[in-house]
Amino acid sequence: MTLPLLSIVVPVFNEEATIDLFVTTITPVLDAITADWEIVFVNDGSRDSTLSVIRVAHDREPRVRGIDFSRNYGKEIALSAGLDHARGRAVVPMDVDLQDPPELIAPMVEQWRAGYDVVLARRSDRSSDSALKRGTAQAFYSVIAKLSDTVIPADVGDFRLIDARVVEALRSYPERMRFMKGIFADVGFRTTSVSYVRPVRAAGETKFNGRKLFNLALEGIVSFSTVPLKIWTYVGLAAALLAIAMLGYIVITTLVNGRDVPGYASLISVILFFNGLLLMGLGVQGEYIARIFAEVKGRPLYLVRERIGCPPPEA
Ligand code: UDP
Ligand code: MG
């Protein structure tokens, strides 16, 4: 049975050191599955020679294609752009640093042929990540599991095989503020998984610092849960009940003991505490309003500066 086009989607940001290694490693793996494959690089506004490395790779091997963003949009948007441009019957998003092992593609394709629409790559061992990264990731997944109705699996990344039907469904998610792991989970479809041990980065260095990861986590929570927005109703209710109870207490102690003059310290701490709560509530609303604002502006998700052997997606 010949396989229709298999697309590998690879977002790259300042990856001049890794692209060639990636292409030479994955080419024989893909050839063993089918000759009808393509690699779609999305150059996410790199400031090094990533673009020319992609151009050279395309000249050597025309099945390597790419699009060049007008600036850095971040991995989530780069991934979406790659999915927009992928033409395969099956599409596999991957990191360029070989942390997503190419050997896994064959078993994924097998599961896909067996009828699954989505084949997740499950990390059975994350010891290649730092303890801090593992710890914060675990904390994030347990928070989102409690706050969101969308079940986002904890031990899978963006590395997965998805059927063209699913890609089509993903394209219908118009949001500008994108948390792909959530969107992937939200579409559903028939899903299975294969396991692997996550290796360390083959070359170059990580593009995610603590701040970027924190923002990604915030994006995930705010995009996939309204609990932080709604919880203030209950916080406010609890505070009001507490205030009423306190009022009763004051009335009774005043009746029993007579007027009690001091109380500055307790008063000021209660005022400060509730002002803090109010500001926090406002801040959370701000997070959502900022996102509503970004959505209603309706700006394009990304702008393409140049196409390297990669035609625009058919409308
Ligand atoms: N990446 C991207 N845009 C960014 C940051 C990262 O396209 O703004 C790409 C990067 O080139 C790589 C993938 O996302 O192909 C994963 O990045 P990295 O390996 O640095 O992340 P980590 O594995 O450390 O979480
Ligand atoms: Mg990596």
Coordinates of C-alpha atoms and ligand atoms in Angstrom, one line a residue:
M1 CA 0.0 0.0 0.0
T2 CA 1.5 3.4 -1.0
L3 CA 1.1 6.2 1.5
P4 CA -0.2 9.5 0.3
L5 CA 1.8 12.5 1.3
L6 CA 3.3 12.5 4.9
S7 CA 4.0 16.1 6.1
I8 CA 6.5 16.9 8.9
V9 CA 5.9 20.3 10.3
V10 CA 8.9 21.9 12.1
P11 CA 8.9 25.4 13.7
V12 CA 12.4 26.8 13.9
F13 CA 13.8 29.8 15.8
N14 CA 17.5 30.5 15.6
E15 CA 18.3 26.9 14.7
E16 CA 21.1 27.2 12.1
A17 CA 23.0 24.6 14.1
T18 CA 20.3 21.9 14.1
I19 CA 18.5 22.0 10.8
D20 CA 21.0 20.0 8.7
L21 CA 21.4 17.4 11.3
F22 CA 17.6 17.1 11.5
V23 CA 17.1 16.7 7.8
T24 CA 19.9 14.1 7.4
T25 CA 18.6 12.1 10.3
I26 CA 15.0 12.1 9.3
T27 CA 15.3 11.6 5.5
P28 CA 16.2 7.9 5.6
V29 CA 13.5 7.3 8.2
L30 CA 10.9 9.0 6.0
D31 CA 12.1 7.3 2.8
A32 CA 11.7 3.9 4.6
I33 CA 8.0 4.8 5.1
T34 CA 7.2 6.5 1.8
A35 CA 8.8 8.5 -1.0
D36 CA 5.9 10.9 -0.9
W37 CA 6.8 13.1 2.0
E38 CA 7.5 16.7 2.7
I39 CA 9.1 18.7 5.5
V40 CA 7.6 22.1 6.1
F41 CA 9.9 24.4 8.1
V42 CA 8.4 27.5 9.6
N43 CA 11.1 30.0 10.2
D44 CA 9.8 31.9 13.2
G45 CA 11.7 35.2 12.7
S46 CA 15.1 33.8 13.3
R47 CA 18.0 36.3 13.7
D48 CA 20.7 33.9 12.6
S49 CA 21.2 32.1 9.2
T50 CA 18.3 29.7 9.7
L51 CA 16.6 31.0 6.5
S52 CA 19.5 30.4 4.3
V53 CA 20.1 27.0 5.8
I54 CA 16.5 26.1 4.8
R55 CA 17.0 27.5 1.3
V56 CA 20.1 25.4 0.8
A57 CA 18.4 22.3 2.2
H58 CA 15.5 22.9 -0.3
D59 CA 17.9 23.2 -3.2
R60 CA 19.5 19.9 -2.2
E61 CA 16.2 18.2 -1.5
P62 CA 13.0 19.8 -3.0
R63 CA 10.8 17.9 -0.6
V64 CA 12.2 20.2 2.1
R65 CA 10.1 23.4 2.0
G66 CA 9.6 26.3 4.2
I67 CA 7.9 29.5 5.0
D68 CA 9.6 32.6 6.5
F69 CA 7.7 34.7 9.0
S70 CA 8.0 38.4 9.0
R71 CA 9.0 38.3 12.7
N72 CA 9.1 36.0 15.7
Y73 CA 5.5 34.9 16.5
G74 CA 6.3 32.1 19.0
K75 CA 6.2 28.4 18.6
E76 CA 2.4 28.0 19.0
I77 CA 1.7 30.3 16.0
A78 CA 4.5 28.8 14.0
L79 CA 3.0 25.4 14.5
S80 CA -0.4 26.6 13.3
A81 CA 1.2 28.1 10.2
G82 CA 2.9 24.8 9.5
L83 CA -0.4 23.0 9.8
D84 CA -2.0 25.5 7.5
H85 CA 0.6 24.8 4.8
A86 CA 1.0 21.0 5.3
R87 CA -0.6 19.0 2.5
G88 CA -0.2 15.5 3.8
R89 CA -2.9 13.0 4.5
A90 CA -1.0 12.6 7.8
V91 CA 0.9 15.4 9.5
V92 CA 3.5 15.2 12.2
P93 CA 4.6 18.3 14.1
M94 CA 8.1 18.0 15.5
D95 CA 10.8 20.0 17.2
V96 CA 14.0 20.4 15.2
D97 CA 16.4 19.4 18.0
L98 CA 15.7 15.7 17.6
Q99 CA 14.1 15.6 21.1
D100 CA 11.2 14.1 19.2
P101 CA 12.8 10.9 17.9
P102 CA 12.2 10.3 14.2
E103 CA 12.1 6.5 14.7
L104 CA 8.7 7.0 16.3
I105 CA 7.1 8.1 13.0
A106 CA 6.9 4.5 11.6
P107 CA 5.0 3.1 14.6
M108 CA 2.8 6.2 14.5
V109 CA 2.0 5.7 10.8
E110 CA 1.2 2.1 11.6
Q111 CA -1.4 3.1 14.2
W112 CA -2.8 5.7 11.8
R113 CA -3.2 3.0 9.1
A114 CA -5.0 0.9 11.7
G115 CA -7.6 3.6 11.7
Y116 CA -6.6 6.1 14.4
D117 CA -6.9 9.8 13.6
V118 CA -4.5 11.0 16.3
V119 CA -1.4 9.1 17.5
L120 CA 0.2 10.8 20.5
A121 CA 3.8 10.4 21.4
R122 CA 3.9 9.8 25.2
R123 CA 7.0 10.6 27.2
S124 CA 7.5 7.7 29.5
D125 CA 10.6 9.3 30.9
R126 CA 11.3 13.0 31.2
S127 CA 14.6 12.7 33.1
S128 CA 16.3 14.7 30.3
D129 CA 14.4 17.8 31.5
S130 CA 15.7 19.6 34.6
A131 CA 14.0 18.9 37.9
L132 CA 12.6 22.4 37.9
K133 CA 11.1 22.0 34.5
R134 CA 9.5 18.7 35.4
G135 CA 8.2 20.1 38.6
T136 CA 6.6 23.2 37.1
A137 CA 5.2 21.2 34.2
Q138 CA 3.6 18.8 36.7
A139 CA 2.2 21.7 38.7
F140 CA 0.8 23.2 35.5
Y141 CA -0.9 20.0 34.4
S142 CA -2.5 19.4 37.7
V143 CA -3.8 23.0 37.9
I144 CA -5.3 22.8 34.4
A145 CA -6.8 19.4 35.0
K146 CA -8.8 21.0 37.9
L147 CA -9.7 24.2 36.1
S148 CA -10.5 23.1 32.6
D149 CA -13.1 20.8 31.1
T150 CA -10.8 20.0 28.2
V151 CA -8.6 17.1 29.2
I152 CA -5.0 18.0 28.3
P153 CA -2.8 14.9 28.7
A154 CA 0.2 15.6 31.0
D155 CA 3.0 13.6 29.3
V156 CA 2.6 14.5 25.7
G157 CA 4.0 17.5 23.8
D158 CA 3.2 18.7 20.3
F159 CA 4.8 15.6 18.8
R160 CA 2.0 13.5 17.4
L161 CA 0.6 12.2 14.1
I162 CA -2.6 13.7 13.0
D163 CA -4.9 12.8 10.2
A164 CA -5.7 15.4 7.5
R165 CA -9.3 15.4 8.9
V166 CA -8.0 16.6 12.2
V167 CA -5.7 19.2 10.6
E168 CA -8.8 20.5 8.8
A169 CA -10.6 20.7 12.2
L170 CA -7.6 22.5 13.7
R171 CA -7.7 25.1 11.0
S172 CA -11.2 26.0 12.0
Y173 CA -10.0 27.3 15.4
P174 CA -9.8 31.0 14.8
E175 CA -8.3 32.2 18.0
R176 CA -5.3 34.4 18.0
M177 CA -4.2 33.6 21.5
R178 CA -3.2 30.0 20.8
F179 CA -2.3 27.2 23.2
M180 CA -1.8 24.3 20.8
K181 CA -1.7 21.5 23.3
G182 CA -5.2 22.7 24.5
I183 CA -6.5 23.1 20.9
F184 CA -5.1 19.6 20.0
A185 CA -7.0 18.2 23.0
D186 CA -10.1 20.1 22.3
V187 CA -10.7 18.6 18.8
G188 CA -11.0 15.1 20.1
F189 CA -11.1 12.3 17.3
R190 CA -10.0 8.7 17.6
T191 CA -6.8 8.8 19.6
T192 CA -4.1 6.4 20.6
S193 CA -0.5 6.7 21.7
V194 CA 3.0 5.3 21.5
S195 CA 5.6 5.8 24.2
Y196 CA 9.2 7.0 24.1
V197 CA 12.0 8.3 26.3
R198 CA 12.7 11.9 25.7
P199 CA 16.3 12.4 24.7
V200 CA 18.3 15.6 25.3
R201 CA 18.6 18.3 22.6
A202 CA 20.9 17.2 19.8
A203 CA 22.5 20.6 19.2
G204 CA 21.9 24.3 19.8
E205 CA 20.1 25.4 23.0
T206 CA 16.6 25.7 24.3
K207 CA 14.5 28.7 23.1
F208 CA 12.3 28.6 26.1
N209 CA 13.2 30.6 29.2
G210 CA 11.3 30.7 32.4
R211 CA 9.3 33.8 31.4
K212 CA 8.2 32.3 28.1
L213 CA 7.1 29.1 29.8
F214 CA 5.2 31.0 32.5
N215 CA 3.4 33.0 29.8
L216 CA 2.6 29.7 27.9
A217 CA 1.1 28.2 31.1
L218 CA -0.9 31.4 31.7
E219 CA -2.1 31.2 28.1
G220 CA -3.1 27.6 28.6
I221 CA -5.1 28.3 31.7
V222 CA -6.8 31.5 30.5
S223 CA -7.6 30.0 27.1
F224 CA -9.1 26.8 28.5
S225 CA -10.7 27.7 31.7
T226 CA -13.1 30.4 33.0
V227 CA -12.7 29.3 36.6
P228 CA -10.3 32.1 37.5
L229 CA -12.9 34.6 36.2
K230 CA -15.8 33.1 38.0
I231 CA -14.1 32.2 41.3
W232 CA -14.4 35.8 42.5
T233 CA -18.1 35.5 42.9
Y234 CA -17.4 32.9 45.6
V235 CA -14.5 34.8 47.1
G236 CA -16.6 37.9 47.3
L237 CA -19.5 35.9 48.8
A238 CA -17.3 34.4 51.4
A239 CA -15.8 37.8 52.3
A240 CA -19.3 39.3 52.6
L241 CA -20.5 36.5 54.9
L242 CA -17.4 37.0 57.0
A243 CA -18.1 40.7 57.2
I244 CA -21.7 40.1 58.3
A245 CA -20.4 37.6 61.0
M246 CA -17.9 40.2 62.2
L247 CA -20.6 42.9 62.3
G248 CA -22.7 40.6 64.5
Y249 CA -19.8 40.0 66.8
I250 CA -19.0 43.7 67.1
V251 CA -22.7 44.5 67.9
I252 CA -22.8 41.9 70.6
T253 CA -19.5 42.7 72.2
T254 CA -20.5 46.4 72.2
L255 CA -23.8 45.6 73.9
V256 CA -22.1 43.4 76.5
N257 CA -18.9 45.3 77.1
G258 CA -19.8 48.8 76.1
R259 CA -18.1 50.8 73.4
D260 CA -14.6 49.5 72.5
V261 CA -12.5 52.3 71.1
P262 CA -9.2 50.8 69.8
G263 CA -9.3 48.8 66.6
Y264 CA -7.1 50.6 64.2
A265 CA -4.8 47.6 63.5
S266 CA -7.6 45.2 62.8
L267 CA -9.4 47.7 60.7
I268 CA -6.4 48.6 58.5
S269 CA -5.5 45.0 57.9
V270 CA -9.0 44.1 56.9
I271 CA -9.0 47.1 54.5
L272 CA -5.7 46.1 53.0
F273 CA -6.6 42.5 52.7
F274 CA -9.8 43.2 50.8
N275 CA -8.3 45.8 48.6
G276 CA -5.7 43.2 47.7
L277 CA -8.4 40.7 46.8
L278 CA -10.2 43.3 44.7
L279 CA -7.1 44.2 42.8
M280 CA -6.4 40.5 42.2
G281 CA -9.9 40.0 40.9
L282 CA -9.5 43.0 38.6
G283 CA -6.1 41.7 37.4
V284 CA -7.7 38.3 36.5
Q285 CA -10.4 40.1 34.6
G286 CA -7.7 42.1 32.9
E287 CA -6.1 38.9 31.6
Y288 CA -9.4 37.9 29.9
I289 CA -10.2 41.3 28.6
A290 CA -6.7 41.6 27.1
R291 CA -7.4 38.4 25.2
I292 CA -10.9 39.5 24.1
F293 CA -9.2 42.7 22.9
A294 CA -6.6 40.7 20.9
E295 CA -9.3 38.6 19.4
V296 CA -11.7 41.4 18.4
K297 CA -8.9 43.3 16.7
G298 CA -8.9 40.4 14.3
R299 CA -5.3 40.8 13.2
P300 CA -3.8 38.2 10.9
L301 CA -2.4 35.3 12.9
Y302 CA 1.0 35.6 11.1
L303 CA 2.6 37.3 8.1
V304 CA 4.7 35.3 5.6
R305 CA 7.7 37.1 4.3
E306 CA 8.9 34.5 1.9
R307 CA 8.0 31.0 0.7
I308 CA 10.6 28.4 -0.1
G309 CA 9.0 25.9 -2.4
C310 CA 5.9 26.1 -0.4
P311 CA 2.7 27.4 -2.1
P312 CA 0.1 29.3 -0.1
P313 CA -2.6 27.0 1.4
E314 CA -5.5 26.7 -0.9
A315 CA -8.4 28.7 0.3
Ligands
UDP1 N1 10.6 27.6 18.5 C1 10.0 28.4 17.7 N2 9.7 29.7 18.1 C2 10.1 30.2 19.3 C3 10.7 29.3 20.2 C4 11.0 28.0 19.8 O1 9.6 28.1 16.5 O2 9.8 31.3 19.6 C5 10.9 26.2 18.1 C6 12.4 25.7 18.3 O3 13.2 26.1 17.2 C7 12.3 24.2 18.3 C8 10.9 24.0 19.0 O4 10.2 25.3 18.9 O5 12.2 23.6 17.0 C9 11.1 23.6 20.5 O6 12.0 24.5 21.1 P1 13.0 24.1 22.2 O7 13.7 22.8 21.8 O8 14.0 25.2 22.4 O9 12.1 23.9 23.5 P2 12.4 22.8 24.7 O10 12.5 21.5 24.1 O11 13.6 23.3 25.4 O12 11.1 23.0 25.5
MG2 MG 13.8 21.0 22.6

